[in-house]
Coordinates of C-alpha atoms and ligand atoms in Angstrom, one line a residue:
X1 CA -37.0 -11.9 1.0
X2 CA -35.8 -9.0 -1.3
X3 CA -39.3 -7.4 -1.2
X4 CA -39.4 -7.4 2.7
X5 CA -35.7 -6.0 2.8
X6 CA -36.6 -3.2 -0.1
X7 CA -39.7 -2.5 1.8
X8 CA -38.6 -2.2 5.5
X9 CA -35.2 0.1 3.6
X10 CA -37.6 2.6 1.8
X11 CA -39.9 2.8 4.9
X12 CA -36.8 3.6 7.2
X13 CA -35.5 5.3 4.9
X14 CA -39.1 8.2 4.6
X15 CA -38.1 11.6 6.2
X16 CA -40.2 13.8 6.9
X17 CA -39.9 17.6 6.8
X18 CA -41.9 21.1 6.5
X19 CA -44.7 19.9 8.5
X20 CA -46.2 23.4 7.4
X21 CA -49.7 23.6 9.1
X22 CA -52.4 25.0 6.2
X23 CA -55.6 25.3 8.6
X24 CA -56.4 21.8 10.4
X25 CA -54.0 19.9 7.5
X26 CA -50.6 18.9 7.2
X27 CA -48.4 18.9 4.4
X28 CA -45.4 16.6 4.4
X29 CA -42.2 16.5 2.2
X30 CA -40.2 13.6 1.6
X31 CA -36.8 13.7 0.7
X32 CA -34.9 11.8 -0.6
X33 CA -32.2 9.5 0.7
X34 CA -28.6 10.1 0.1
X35 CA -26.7 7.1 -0.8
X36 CA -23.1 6.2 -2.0
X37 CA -22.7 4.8 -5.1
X38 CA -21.9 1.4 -4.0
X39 CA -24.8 1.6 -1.5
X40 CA -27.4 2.8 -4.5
X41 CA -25.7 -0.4 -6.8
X42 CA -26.3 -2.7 -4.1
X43 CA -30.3 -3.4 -5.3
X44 CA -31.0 -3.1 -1.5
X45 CA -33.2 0.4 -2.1
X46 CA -35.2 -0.6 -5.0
X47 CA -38.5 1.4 -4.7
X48 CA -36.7 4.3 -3.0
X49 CA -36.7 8.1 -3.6
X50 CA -32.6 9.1 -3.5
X51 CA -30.3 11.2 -4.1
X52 CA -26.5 10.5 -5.6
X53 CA -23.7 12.8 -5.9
X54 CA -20.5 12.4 -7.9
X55 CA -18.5 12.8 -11.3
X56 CA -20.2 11.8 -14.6
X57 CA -17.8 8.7 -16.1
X58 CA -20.4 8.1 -19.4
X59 CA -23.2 10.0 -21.2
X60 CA -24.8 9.2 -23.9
X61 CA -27.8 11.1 -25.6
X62 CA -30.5 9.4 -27.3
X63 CA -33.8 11.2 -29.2
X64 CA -36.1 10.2 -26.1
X65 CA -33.7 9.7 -23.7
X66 CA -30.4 10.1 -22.0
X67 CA -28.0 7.7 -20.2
X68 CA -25.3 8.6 -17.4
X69 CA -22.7 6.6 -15.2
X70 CA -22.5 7.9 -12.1
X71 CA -19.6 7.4 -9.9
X72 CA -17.8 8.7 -6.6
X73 CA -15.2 6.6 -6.1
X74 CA -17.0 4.3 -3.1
X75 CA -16.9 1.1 -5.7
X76 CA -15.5 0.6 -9.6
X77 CA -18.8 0.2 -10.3
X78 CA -20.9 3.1 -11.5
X79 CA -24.5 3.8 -11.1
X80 CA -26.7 4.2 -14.1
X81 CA -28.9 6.7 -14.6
X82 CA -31.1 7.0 -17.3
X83 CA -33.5 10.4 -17.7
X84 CA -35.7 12.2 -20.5
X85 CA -34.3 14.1 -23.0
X86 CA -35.7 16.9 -20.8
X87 CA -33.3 17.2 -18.7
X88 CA -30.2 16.8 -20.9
X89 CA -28.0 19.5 -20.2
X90 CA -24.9 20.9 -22.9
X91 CA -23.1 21.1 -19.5
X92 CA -23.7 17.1 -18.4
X93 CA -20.3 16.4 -19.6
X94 CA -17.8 13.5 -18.9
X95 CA -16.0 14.1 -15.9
X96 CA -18.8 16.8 -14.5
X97 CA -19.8 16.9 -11.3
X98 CA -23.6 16.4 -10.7
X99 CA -26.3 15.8 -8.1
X100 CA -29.1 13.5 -9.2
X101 CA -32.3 12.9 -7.7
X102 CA -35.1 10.0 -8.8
X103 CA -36.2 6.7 -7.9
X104 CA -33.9 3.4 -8.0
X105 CA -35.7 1.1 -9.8
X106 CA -34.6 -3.0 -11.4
X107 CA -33.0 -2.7 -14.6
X108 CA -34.4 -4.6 -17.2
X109 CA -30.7 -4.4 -18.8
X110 CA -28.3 -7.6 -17.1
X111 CA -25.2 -6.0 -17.1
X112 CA -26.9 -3.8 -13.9
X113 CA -28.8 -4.9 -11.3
X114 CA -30.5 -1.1 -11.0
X115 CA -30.4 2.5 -12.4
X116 CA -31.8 5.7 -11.2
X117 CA -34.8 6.8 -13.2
X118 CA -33.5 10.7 -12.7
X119 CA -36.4 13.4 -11.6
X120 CA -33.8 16.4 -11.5
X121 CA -30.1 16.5 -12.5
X122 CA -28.4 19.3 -11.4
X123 CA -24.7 20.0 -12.1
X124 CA -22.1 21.3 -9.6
X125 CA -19.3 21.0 -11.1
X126 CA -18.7 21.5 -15.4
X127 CA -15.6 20.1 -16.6
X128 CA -14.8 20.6 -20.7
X129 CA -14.0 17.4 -22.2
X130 CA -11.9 19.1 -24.9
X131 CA -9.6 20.1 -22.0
X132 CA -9.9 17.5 -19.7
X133 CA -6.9 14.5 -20.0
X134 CA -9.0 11.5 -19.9
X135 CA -11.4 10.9 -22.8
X136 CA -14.6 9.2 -22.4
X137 CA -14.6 5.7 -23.3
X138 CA -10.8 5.2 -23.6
X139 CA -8.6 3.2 -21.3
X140 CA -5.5 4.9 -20.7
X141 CA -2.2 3.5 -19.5
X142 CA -0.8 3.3 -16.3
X143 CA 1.9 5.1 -18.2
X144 CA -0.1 8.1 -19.6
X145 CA -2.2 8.9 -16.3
X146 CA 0.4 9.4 -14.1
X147 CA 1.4 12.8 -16.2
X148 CA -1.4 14.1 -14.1
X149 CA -1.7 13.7 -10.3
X150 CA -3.8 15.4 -9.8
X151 CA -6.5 14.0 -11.7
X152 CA -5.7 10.5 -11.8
X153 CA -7.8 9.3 -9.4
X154 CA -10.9 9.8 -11.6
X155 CA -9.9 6.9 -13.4
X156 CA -11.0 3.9 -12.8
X157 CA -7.5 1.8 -12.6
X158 CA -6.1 5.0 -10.0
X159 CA -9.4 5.0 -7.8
X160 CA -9.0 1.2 -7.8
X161 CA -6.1 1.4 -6.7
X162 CA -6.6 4.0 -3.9
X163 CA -9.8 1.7 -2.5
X164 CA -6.9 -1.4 -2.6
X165 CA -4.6 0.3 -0.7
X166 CA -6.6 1.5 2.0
X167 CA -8.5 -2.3 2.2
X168 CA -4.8 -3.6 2.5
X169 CA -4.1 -1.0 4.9
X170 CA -6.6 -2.2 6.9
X171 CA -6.0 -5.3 6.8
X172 CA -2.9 -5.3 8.2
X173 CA -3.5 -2.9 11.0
X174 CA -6.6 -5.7 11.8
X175 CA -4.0 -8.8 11.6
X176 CA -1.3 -7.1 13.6
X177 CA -4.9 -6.1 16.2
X178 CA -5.7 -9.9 15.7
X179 CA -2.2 -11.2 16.9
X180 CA -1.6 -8.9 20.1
X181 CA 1.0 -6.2 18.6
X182 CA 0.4 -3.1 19.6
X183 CA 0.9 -0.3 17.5
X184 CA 3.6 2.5 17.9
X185 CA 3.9 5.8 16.2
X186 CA 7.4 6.0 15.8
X187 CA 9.5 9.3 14.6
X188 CA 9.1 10.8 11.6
X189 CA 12.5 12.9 12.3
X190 CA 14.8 11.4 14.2
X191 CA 19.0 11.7 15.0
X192 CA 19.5 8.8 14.0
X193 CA 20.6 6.9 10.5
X194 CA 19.4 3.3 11.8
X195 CA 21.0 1.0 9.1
X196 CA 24.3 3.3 9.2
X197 CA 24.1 3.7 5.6
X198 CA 23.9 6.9 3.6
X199 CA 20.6 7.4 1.7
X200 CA 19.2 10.6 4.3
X201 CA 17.3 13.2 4.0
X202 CA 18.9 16.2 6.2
X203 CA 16.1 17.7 8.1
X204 CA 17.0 21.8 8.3
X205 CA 15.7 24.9 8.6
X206 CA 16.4 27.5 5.8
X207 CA 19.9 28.8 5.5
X208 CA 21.3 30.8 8.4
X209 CA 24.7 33.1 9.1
X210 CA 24.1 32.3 12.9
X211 CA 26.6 29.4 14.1
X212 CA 23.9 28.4 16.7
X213 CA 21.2 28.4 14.2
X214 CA 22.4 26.1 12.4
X215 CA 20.9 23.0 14.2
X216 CA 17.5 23.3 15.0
X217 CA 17.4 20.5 17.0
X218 CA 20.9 20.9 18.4
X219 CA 21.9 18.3 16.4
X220 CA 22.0 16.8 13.0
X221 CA 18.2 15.6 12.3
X222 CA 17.0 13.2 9.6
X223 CA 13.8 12.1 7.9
X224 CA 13.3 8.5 9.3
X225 CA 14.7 5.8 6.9
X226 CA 13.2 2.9 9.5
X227 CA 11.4 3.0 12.5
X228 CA 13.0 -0.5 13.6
X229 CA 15.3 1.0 16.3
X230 CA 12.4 3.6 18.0
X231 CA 10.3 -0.2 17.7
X232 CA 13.5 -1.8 19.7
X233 CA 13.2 0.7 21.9
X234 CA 9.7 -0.3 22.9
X235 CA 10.3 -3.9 22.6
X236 CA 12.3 -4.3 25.5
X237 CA 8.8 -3.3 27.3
X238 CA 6.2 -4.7 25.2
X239 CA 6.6 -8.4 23.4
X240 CA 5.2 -7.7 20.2
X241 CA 4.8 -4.4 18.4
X242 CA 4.8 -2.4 15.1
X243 CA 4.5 0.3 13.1
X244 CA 3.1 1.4 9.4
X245 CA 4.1 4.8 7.9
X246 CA 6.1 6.7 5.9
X247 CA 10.3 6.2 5.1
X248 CA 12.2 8.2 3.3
X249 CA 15.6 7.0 1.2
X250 CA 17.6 10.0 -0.6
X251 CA 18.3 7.6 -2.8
X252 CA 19.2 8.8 -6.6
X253 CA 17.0 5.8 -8.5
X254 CA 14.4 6.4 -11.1
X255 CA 14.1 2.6 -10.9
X256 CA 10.8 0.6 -11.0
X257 CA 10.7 -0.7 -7.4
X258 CA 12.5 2.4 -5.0
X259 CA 10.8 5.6 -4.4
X260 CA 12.1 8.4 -2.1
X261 CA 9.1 8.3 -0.4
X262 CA 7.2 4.9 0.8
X263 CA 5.3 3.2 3.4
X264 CA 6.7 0.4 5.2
X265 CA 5.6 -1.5 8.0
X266 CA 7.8 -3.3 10.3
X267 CA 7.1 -5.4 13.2
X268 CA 9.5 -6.3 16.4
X269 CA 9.1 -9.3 18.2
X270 CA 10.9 -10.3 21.6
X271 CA 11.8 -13.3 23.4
X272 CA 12.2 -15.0 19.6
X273 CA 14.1 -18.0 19.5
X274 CA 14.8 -18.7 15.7
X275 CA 14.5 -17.1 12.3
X276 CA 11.1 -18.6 11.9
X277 CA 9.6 -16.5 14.6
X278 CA 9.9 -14.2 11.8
X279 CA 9.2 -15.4 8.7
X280 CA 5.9 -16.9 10.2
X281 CA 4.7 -13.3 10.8
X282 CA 6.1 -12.3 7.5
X283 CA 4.0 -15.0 5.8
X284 CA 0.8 -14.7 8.0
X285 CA 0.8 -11.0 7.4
X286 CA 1.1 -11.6 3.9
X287 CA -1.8 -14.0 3.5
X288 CA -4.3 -12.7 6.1
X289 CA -3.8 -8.9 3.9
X290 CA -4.2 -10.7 0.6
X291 CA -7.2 -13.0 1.1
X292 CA -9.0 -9.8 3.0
X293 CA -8.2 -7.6 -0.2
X294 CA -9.2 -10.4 -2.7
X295 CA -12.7 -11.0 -0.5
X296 CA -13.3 -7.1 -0.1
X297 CA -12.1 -5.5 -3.5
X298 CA -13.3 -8.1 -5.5
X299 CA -14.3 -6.1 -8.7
X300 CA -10.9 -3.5 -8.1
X301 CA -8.6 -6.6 -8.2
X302 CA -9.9 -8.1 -10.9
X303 CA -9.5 -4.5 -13.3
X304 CA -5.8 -4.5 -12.5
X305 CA -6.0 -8.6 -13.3
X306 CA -7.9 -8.3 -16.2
X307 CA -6.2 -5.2 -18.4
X308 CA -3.2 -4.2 -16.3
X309 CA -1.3 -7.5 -15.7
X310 CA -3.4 -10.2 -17.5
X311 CA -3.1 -13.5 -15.9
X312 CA -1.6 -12.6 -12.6
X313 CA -4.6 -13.9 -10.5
X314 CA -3.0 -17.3 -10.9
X315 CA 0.3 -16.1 -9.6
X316 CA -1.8 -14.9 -6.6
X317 CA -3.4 -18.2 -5.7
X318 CA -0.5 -19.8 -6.5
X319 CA 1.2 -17.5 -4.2
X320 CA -1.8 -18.5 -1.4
X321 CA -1.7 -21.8 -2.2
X322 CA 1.6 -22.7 -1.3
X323 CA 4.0 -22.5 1.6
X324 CA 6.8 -20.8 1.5
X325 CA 9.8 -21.6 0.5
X326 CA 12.7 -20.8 2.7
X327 CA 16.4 -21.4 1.3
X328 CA 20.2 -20.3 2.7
X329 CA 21.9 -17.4 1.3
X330 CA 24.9 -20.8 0.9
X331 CA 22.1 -22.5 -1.3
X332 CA 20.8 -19.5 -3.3
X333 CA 24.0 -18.7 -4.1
X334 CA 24.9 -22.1 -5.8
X335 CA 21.5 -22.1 -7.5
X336 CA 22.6 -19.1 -8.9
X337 CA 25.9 -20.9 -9.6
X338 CA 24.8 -23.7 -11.3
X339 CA 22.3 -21.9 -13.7
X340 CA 23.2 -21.5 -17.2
X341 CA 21.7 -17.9 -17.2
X342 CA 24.5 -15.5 -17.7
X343 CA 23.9 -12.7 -14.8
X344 CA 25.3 -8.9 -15.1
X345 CA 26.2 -9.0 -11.3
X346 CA 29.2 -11.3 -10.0
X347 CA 27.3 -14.3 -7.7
X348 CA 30.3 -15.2 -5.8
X349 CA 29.6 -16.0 -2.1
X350 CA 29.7 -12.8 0.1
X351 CA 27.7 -10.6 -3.0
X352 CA 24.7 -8.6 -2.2
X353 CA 21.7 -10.2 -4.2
X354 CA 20.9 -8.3 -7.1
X355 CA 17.4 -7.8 -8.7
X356 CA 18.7 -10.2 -11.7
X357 CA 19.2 -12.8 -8.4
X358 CA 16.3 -12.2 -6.8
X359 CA 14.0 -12.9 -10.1
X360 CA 15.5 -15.9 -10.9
X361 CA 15.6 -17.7 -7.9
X362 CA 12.0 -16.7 -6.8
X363 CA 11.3 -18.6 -10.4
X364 CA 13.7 -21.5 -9.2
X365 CA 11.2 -22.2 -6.3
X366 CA 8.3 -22.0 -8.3
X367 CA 7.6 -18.5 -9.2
X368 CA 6.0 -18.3 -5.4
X369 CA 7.8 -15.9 -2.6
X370 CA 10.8 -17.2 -1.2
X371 CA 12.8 -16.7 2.2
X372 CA 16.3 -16.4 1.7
X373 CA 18.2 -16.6 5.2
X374 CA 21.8 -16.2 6.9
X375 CA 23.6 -13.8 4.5
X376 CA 27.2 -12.9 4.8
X377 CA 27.6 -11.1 8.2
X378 CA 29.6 -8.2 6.1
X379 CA 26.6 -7.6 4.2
X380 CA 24.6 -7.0 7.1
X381 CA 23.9 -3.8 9.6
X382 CA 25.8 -3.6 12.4
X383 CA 22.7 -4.9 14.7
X384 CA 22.2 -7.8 12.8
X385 CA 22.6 -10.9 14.8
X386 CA 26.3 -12.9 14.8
X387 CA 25.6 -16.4 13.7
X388 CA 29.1 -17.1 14.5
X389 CA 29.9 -19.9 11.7
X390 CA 33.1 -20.6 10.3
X391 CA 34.5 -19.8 7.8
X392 CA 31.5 -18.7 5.5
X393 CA 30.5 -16.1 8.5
X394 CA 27.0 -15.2 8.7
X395 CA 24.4 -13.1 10.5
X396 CA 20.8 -14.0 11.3
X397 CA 19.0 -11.6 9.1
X398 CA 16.1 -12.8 6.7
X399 CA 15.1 -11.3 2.7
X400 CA 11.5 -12.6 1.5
X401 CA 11.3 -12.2 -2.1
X402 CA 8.3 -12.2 -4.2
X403 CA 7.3 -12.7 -8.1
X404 CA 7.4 -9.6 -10.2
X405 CA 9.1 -7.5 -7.8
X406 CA 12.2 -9.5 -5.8
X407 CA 12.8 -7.8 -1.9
X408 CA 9.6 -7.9 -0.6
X409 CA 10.6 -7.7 3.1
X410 CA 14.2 -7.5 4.8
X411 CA 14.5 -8.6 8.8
X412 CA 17.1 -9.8 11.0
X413 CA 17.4 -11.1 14.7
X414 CA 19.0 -8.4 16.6
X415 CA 22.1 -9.2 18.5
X416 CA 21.1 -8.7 21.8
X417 CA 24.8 -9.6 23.6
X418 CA 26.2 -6.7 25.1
X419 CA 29.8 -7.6 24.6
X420 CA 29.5 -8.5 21.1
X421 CA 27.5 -5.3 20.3
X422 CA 29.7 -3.1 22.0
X423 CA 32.2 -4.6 19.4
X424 CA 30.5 -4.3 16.9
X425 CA 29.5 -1.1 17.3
X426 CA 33.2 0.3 18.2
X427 CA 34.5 -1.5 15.1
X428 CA 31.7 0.4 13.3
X429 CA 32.4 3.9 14.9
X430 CA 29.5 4.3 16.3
X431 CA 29.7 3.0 19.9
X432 CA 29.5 7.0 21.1
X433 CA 26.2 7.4 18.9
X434 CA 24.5 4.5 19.9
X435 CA 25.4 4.3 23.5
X436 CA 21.9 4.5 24.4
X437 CA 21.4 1.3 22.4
X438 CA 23.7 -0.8 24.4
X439 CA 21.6 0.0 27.4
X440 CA 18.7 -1.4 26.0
X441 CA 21.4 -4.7 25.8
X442 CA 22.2 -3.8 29.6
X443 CA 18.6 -3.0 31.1
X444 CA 16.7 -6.5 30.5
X445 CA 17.9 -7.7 27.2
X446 CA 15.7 -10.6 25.4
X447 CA 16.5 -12.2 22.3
X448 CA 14.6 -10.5 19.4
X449 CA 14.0 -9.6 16.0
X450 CA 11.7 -7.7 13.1
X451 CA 11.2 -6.9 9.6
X452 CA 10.1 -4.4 7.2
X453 CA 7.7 -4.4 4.2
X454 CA 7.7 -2.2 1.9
X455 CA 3.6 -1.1 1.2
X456 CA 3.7 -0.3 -2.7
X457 CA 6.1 -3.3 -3.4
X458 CA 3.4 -5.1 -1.2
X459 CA 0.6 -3.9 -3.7
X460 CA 2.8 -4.2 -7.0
X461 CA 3.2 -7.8 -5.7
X462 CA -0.4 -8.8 -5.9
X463 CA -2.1 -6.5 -8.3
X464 CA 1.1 -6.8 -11.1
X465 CA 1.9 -3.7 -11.2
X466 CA 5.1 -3.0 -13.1
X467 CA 5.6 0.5 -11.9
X468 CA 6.0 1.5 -8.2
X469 CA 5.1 5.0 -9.1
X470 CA 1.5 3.7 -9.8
X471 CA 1.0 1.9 -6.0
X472 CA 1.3 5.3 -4.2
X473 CA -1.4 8.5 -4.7
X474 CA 1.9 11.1 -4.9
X475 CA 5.4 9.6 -5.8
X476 CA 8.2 11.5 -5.1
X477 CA 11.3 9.9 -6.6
X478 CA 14.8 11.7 -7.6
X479 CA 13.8 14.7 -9.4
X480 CA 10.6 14.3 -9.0
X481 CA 7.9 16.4 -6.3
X482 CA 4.6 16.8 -8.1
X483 CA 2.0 18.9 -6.2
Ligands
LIG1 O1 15.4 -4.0 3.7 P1 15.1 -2.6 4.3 O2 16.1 -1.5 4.1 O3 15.0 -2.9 5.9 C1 14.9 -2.0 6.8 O4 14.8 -0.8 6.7 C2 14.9 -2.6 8.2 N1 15.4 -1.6 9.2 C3 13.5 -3.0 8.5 C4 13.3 -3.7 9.8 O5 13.9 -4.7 10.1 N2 12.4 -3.1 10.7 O6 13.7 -2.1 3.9 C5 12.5 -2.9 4.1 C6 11.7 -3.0 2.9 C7 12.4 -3.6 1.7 O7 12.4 -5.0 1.7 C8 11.6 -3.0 0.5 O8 10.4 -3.8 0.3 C9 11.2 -1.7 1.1 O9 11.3 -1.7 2.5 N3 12.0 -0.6 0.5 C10 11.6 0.3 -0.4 N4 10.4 0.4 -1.1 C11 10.3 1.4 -2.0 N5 11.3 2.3 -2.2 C12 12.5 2.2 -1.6 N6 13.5 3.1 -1.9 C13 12.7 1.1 -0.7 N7 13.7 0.7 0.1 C14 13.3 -0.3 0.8

């Protein structure tokens, strides 16, 4: 079975070219096949004549003969390649980048299924290993690689990482294909401030004397902070849709779970009828991405599992295993109540839940994500939908928090009564602003609701990464634009 495979690979594989005609005979070149790392590793070309391109992660010089890891970032693993002395090279360096050309052949070693017995190693790129950050054979923390940006992802636990997120992105554009959303490209810019919070980016052009200047736009303009209303906007015309890209929050934290720039995607769903309409999309998403990045980045998981947060595959399954959870903002708060931790943050009822909250009641439930639902209607933005209890008043909206991390996701169903928006709105200030949001309330209105998720949480959440800075290729946090 592997012989017929290998064989009917190499044979499709045989280009010809230079059919240079010498009298009545024909010579014939055959050159080689280019292949990806991961395609080369595979075993599927033994036999074949290839060629492989990418950055030397290993080299090793022996009397007779010399040993290289080949890698360009299409798996974690590398590709051996193992040459003659001959064509050692002072500038085959770790971290160079090279061009190799041989046959694939079985490795007699276990720990590799094949190597590249090299004819001609040619190097396009030298790098000096005195200068260059990463030193071969050392595993450097999360900590220490992120000093440089813009050569992180060489490394294995950054390239990892990279292949992760774009899997997961993926995934999720594939489960949100799978369950009939269609996808909108909402504003990047926009006039308005959607939660009616601070935390905004002023979009401007430079400085200018001119009065009428001074808007480019005519109007104060914002980097986007949610695309949930643009998303209502289209869910008054389409049942189910959503939307995955950047947000930006000026907000002035250096923490370990915010960022000033991150990825969040957010869903809108109409004609809901409860809470759960929600937090069964929430949950779905969550498992369908997680099971698809598990089966497809096998070996990349299990780097971040193995040396960056030891022992957090079993939170995972645990995490897949089980349903979740879904408690009352009432009941979270006496669990909080009745614990004989000593909190920083007051945990009377009508407090925002704090990241000390959050922890310890997603251990409460079993160290497993947990919905926490109906928080105090004050707490809430001013689209957030009335619940209308007495006299603990409450509003619809929905926090899913997660081991590790806490708010994974934040949703609400929106209050789709006219009258009680308008009053909400006016009580607010903001009637005048978001006039053309009551029309979506008096053209057609349906009960609905959505939710965000915030990506790098997302990926912090199942690889155990402690540090949001190290879920995203370029963090930009307070004080902080690197390249
Ligand atoms: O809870 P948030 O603020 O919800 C909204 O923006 C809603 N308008 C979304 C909606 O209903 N369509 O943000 C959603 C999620 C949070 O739960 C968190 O995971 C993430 O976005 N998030 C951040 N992630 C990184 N850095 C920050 N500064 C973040 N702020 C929020």
């Amino acid at each position: 079975m592997f012989r017929t495979a290998v064989k009917t690979l190499s044979l499709a594989s045989s280009t010809f070219i230079s059919r240079a005609v010498l009298g009545s005979r024909h010579y014939c070149k055959k050159i080689p096949t280019k292949l990806r790392v991961s395609e080369a590793v595979s075993g599927l070309n033994v036999g074949a004549n290839i060629k492989v391109q990418g950055w030397v992660r290993s080299v090793r010089a022996q009397k007779k003969n010399l040993f290289l890891h080949l890698n360009d970032g299409s798996s974690l693993q590398s590709l051996q390649i193992i040459a003659t002395s001959e064509l050692n090279n002072p500038l085959l360096t770790f971290g160079s980048a090279v061009e190799v050309t041989g046959v694939l052949k079985e490795s007699p070693n276990q720990r590799q299924q094949v190597e590249l017995e090299a004819e001609q190693i040619s190097v396009v790129g030298e790098c000096n290993p005195v200068d260059f950050p990463f030193k071969i054979k050392e595993r450097h923390g999360l900590d220490y690689i992120r000093q440089f940006p813009h050569l992180r992802p060489r490394t294995n636990a950054s390239s990892s990482l990279l292949r992760i997120r774009s899997q997961a992105t993926a995934a999720i554009h594939s489960y949100f294909k799978e369950n009939g959303f269609a996808q909108i490209h909402t504003p990047i810019i926009t006039s308005n401030d959607c939660e009616g919070a601070g935390e905004l980016f002023e979009v401007a052009p430079p400085y200018s004397e001119n009065e009428e200047d001074k808007y480019f736009f005519s109007a104060p303009a914002y980097l986007t902070v949610s695309g949930q209303l643009h998303l209502e906007v289209m869910s008054g015309a389409f049942s189910r849709v959503y939307t995955f890209g950047p947000t930006f929050r000026a907000e002035n934290s250096q923490s370990r779970r915010h960022l000033a720039e991150f990825y969040m995607v957010e869903a809108e769903i109409s004609f809901t009828e409860s809470l759960e309409d929600l937090t069964k999309v929430m949950e779905d998403m969550f498992r369908s991405a997680t099971e698809d990045v598990l089966t497809h980045c096998a070996q990349d998981v299990a780097l971040f599992h193995k040396h960056v947060a030891p022992g957090h595959r079993d939170t995972v399954d645990r995490m897949l295993k089980t349903q979740f959870p879904v408690i009352t903002y009432n009941e979270a708060i006496d669990i909080l109540n009745r614990s004989n931790q000593k909190f920083d943050f007051p945990t009377e009822w009508g407090c925002d839940l704090q990241t000390e909250h959050e922890k310890y009641l997603v251990k409460h439930c079993g160290d497993v994500p947990v919905f926490v639902t109906d928080y105090p209607y004050d707490l809430k933005p001013f689209y957030a939908r009335d619940n209308h209890d007495h006299p603990k008043h409450t509003a619809a909206a929905v926090d899913l928090l997660v081991p590790g991390v806490g708010e994974l996701c934040g949703g609400s169903l929106r209050e789709e009564r006219l009258d009680l928006l308008r009053t909400r709105l006016q009580e607010v200030g903001l009637d005048d602003t978001y006039s053309w949001y009551l029309d979506l309330r008096r053209f057609g209105s349906v009960p609905h609701g959505g939710f965000g998720l915030g990506f790098e949480r997302y990926l912090q959440c199942i690889l155990g990464i402690d540090n949001i800075k190290d879920a995203i290729p370029f963090p930009r946090f307070s004080h902080s634009c690197l390249l």
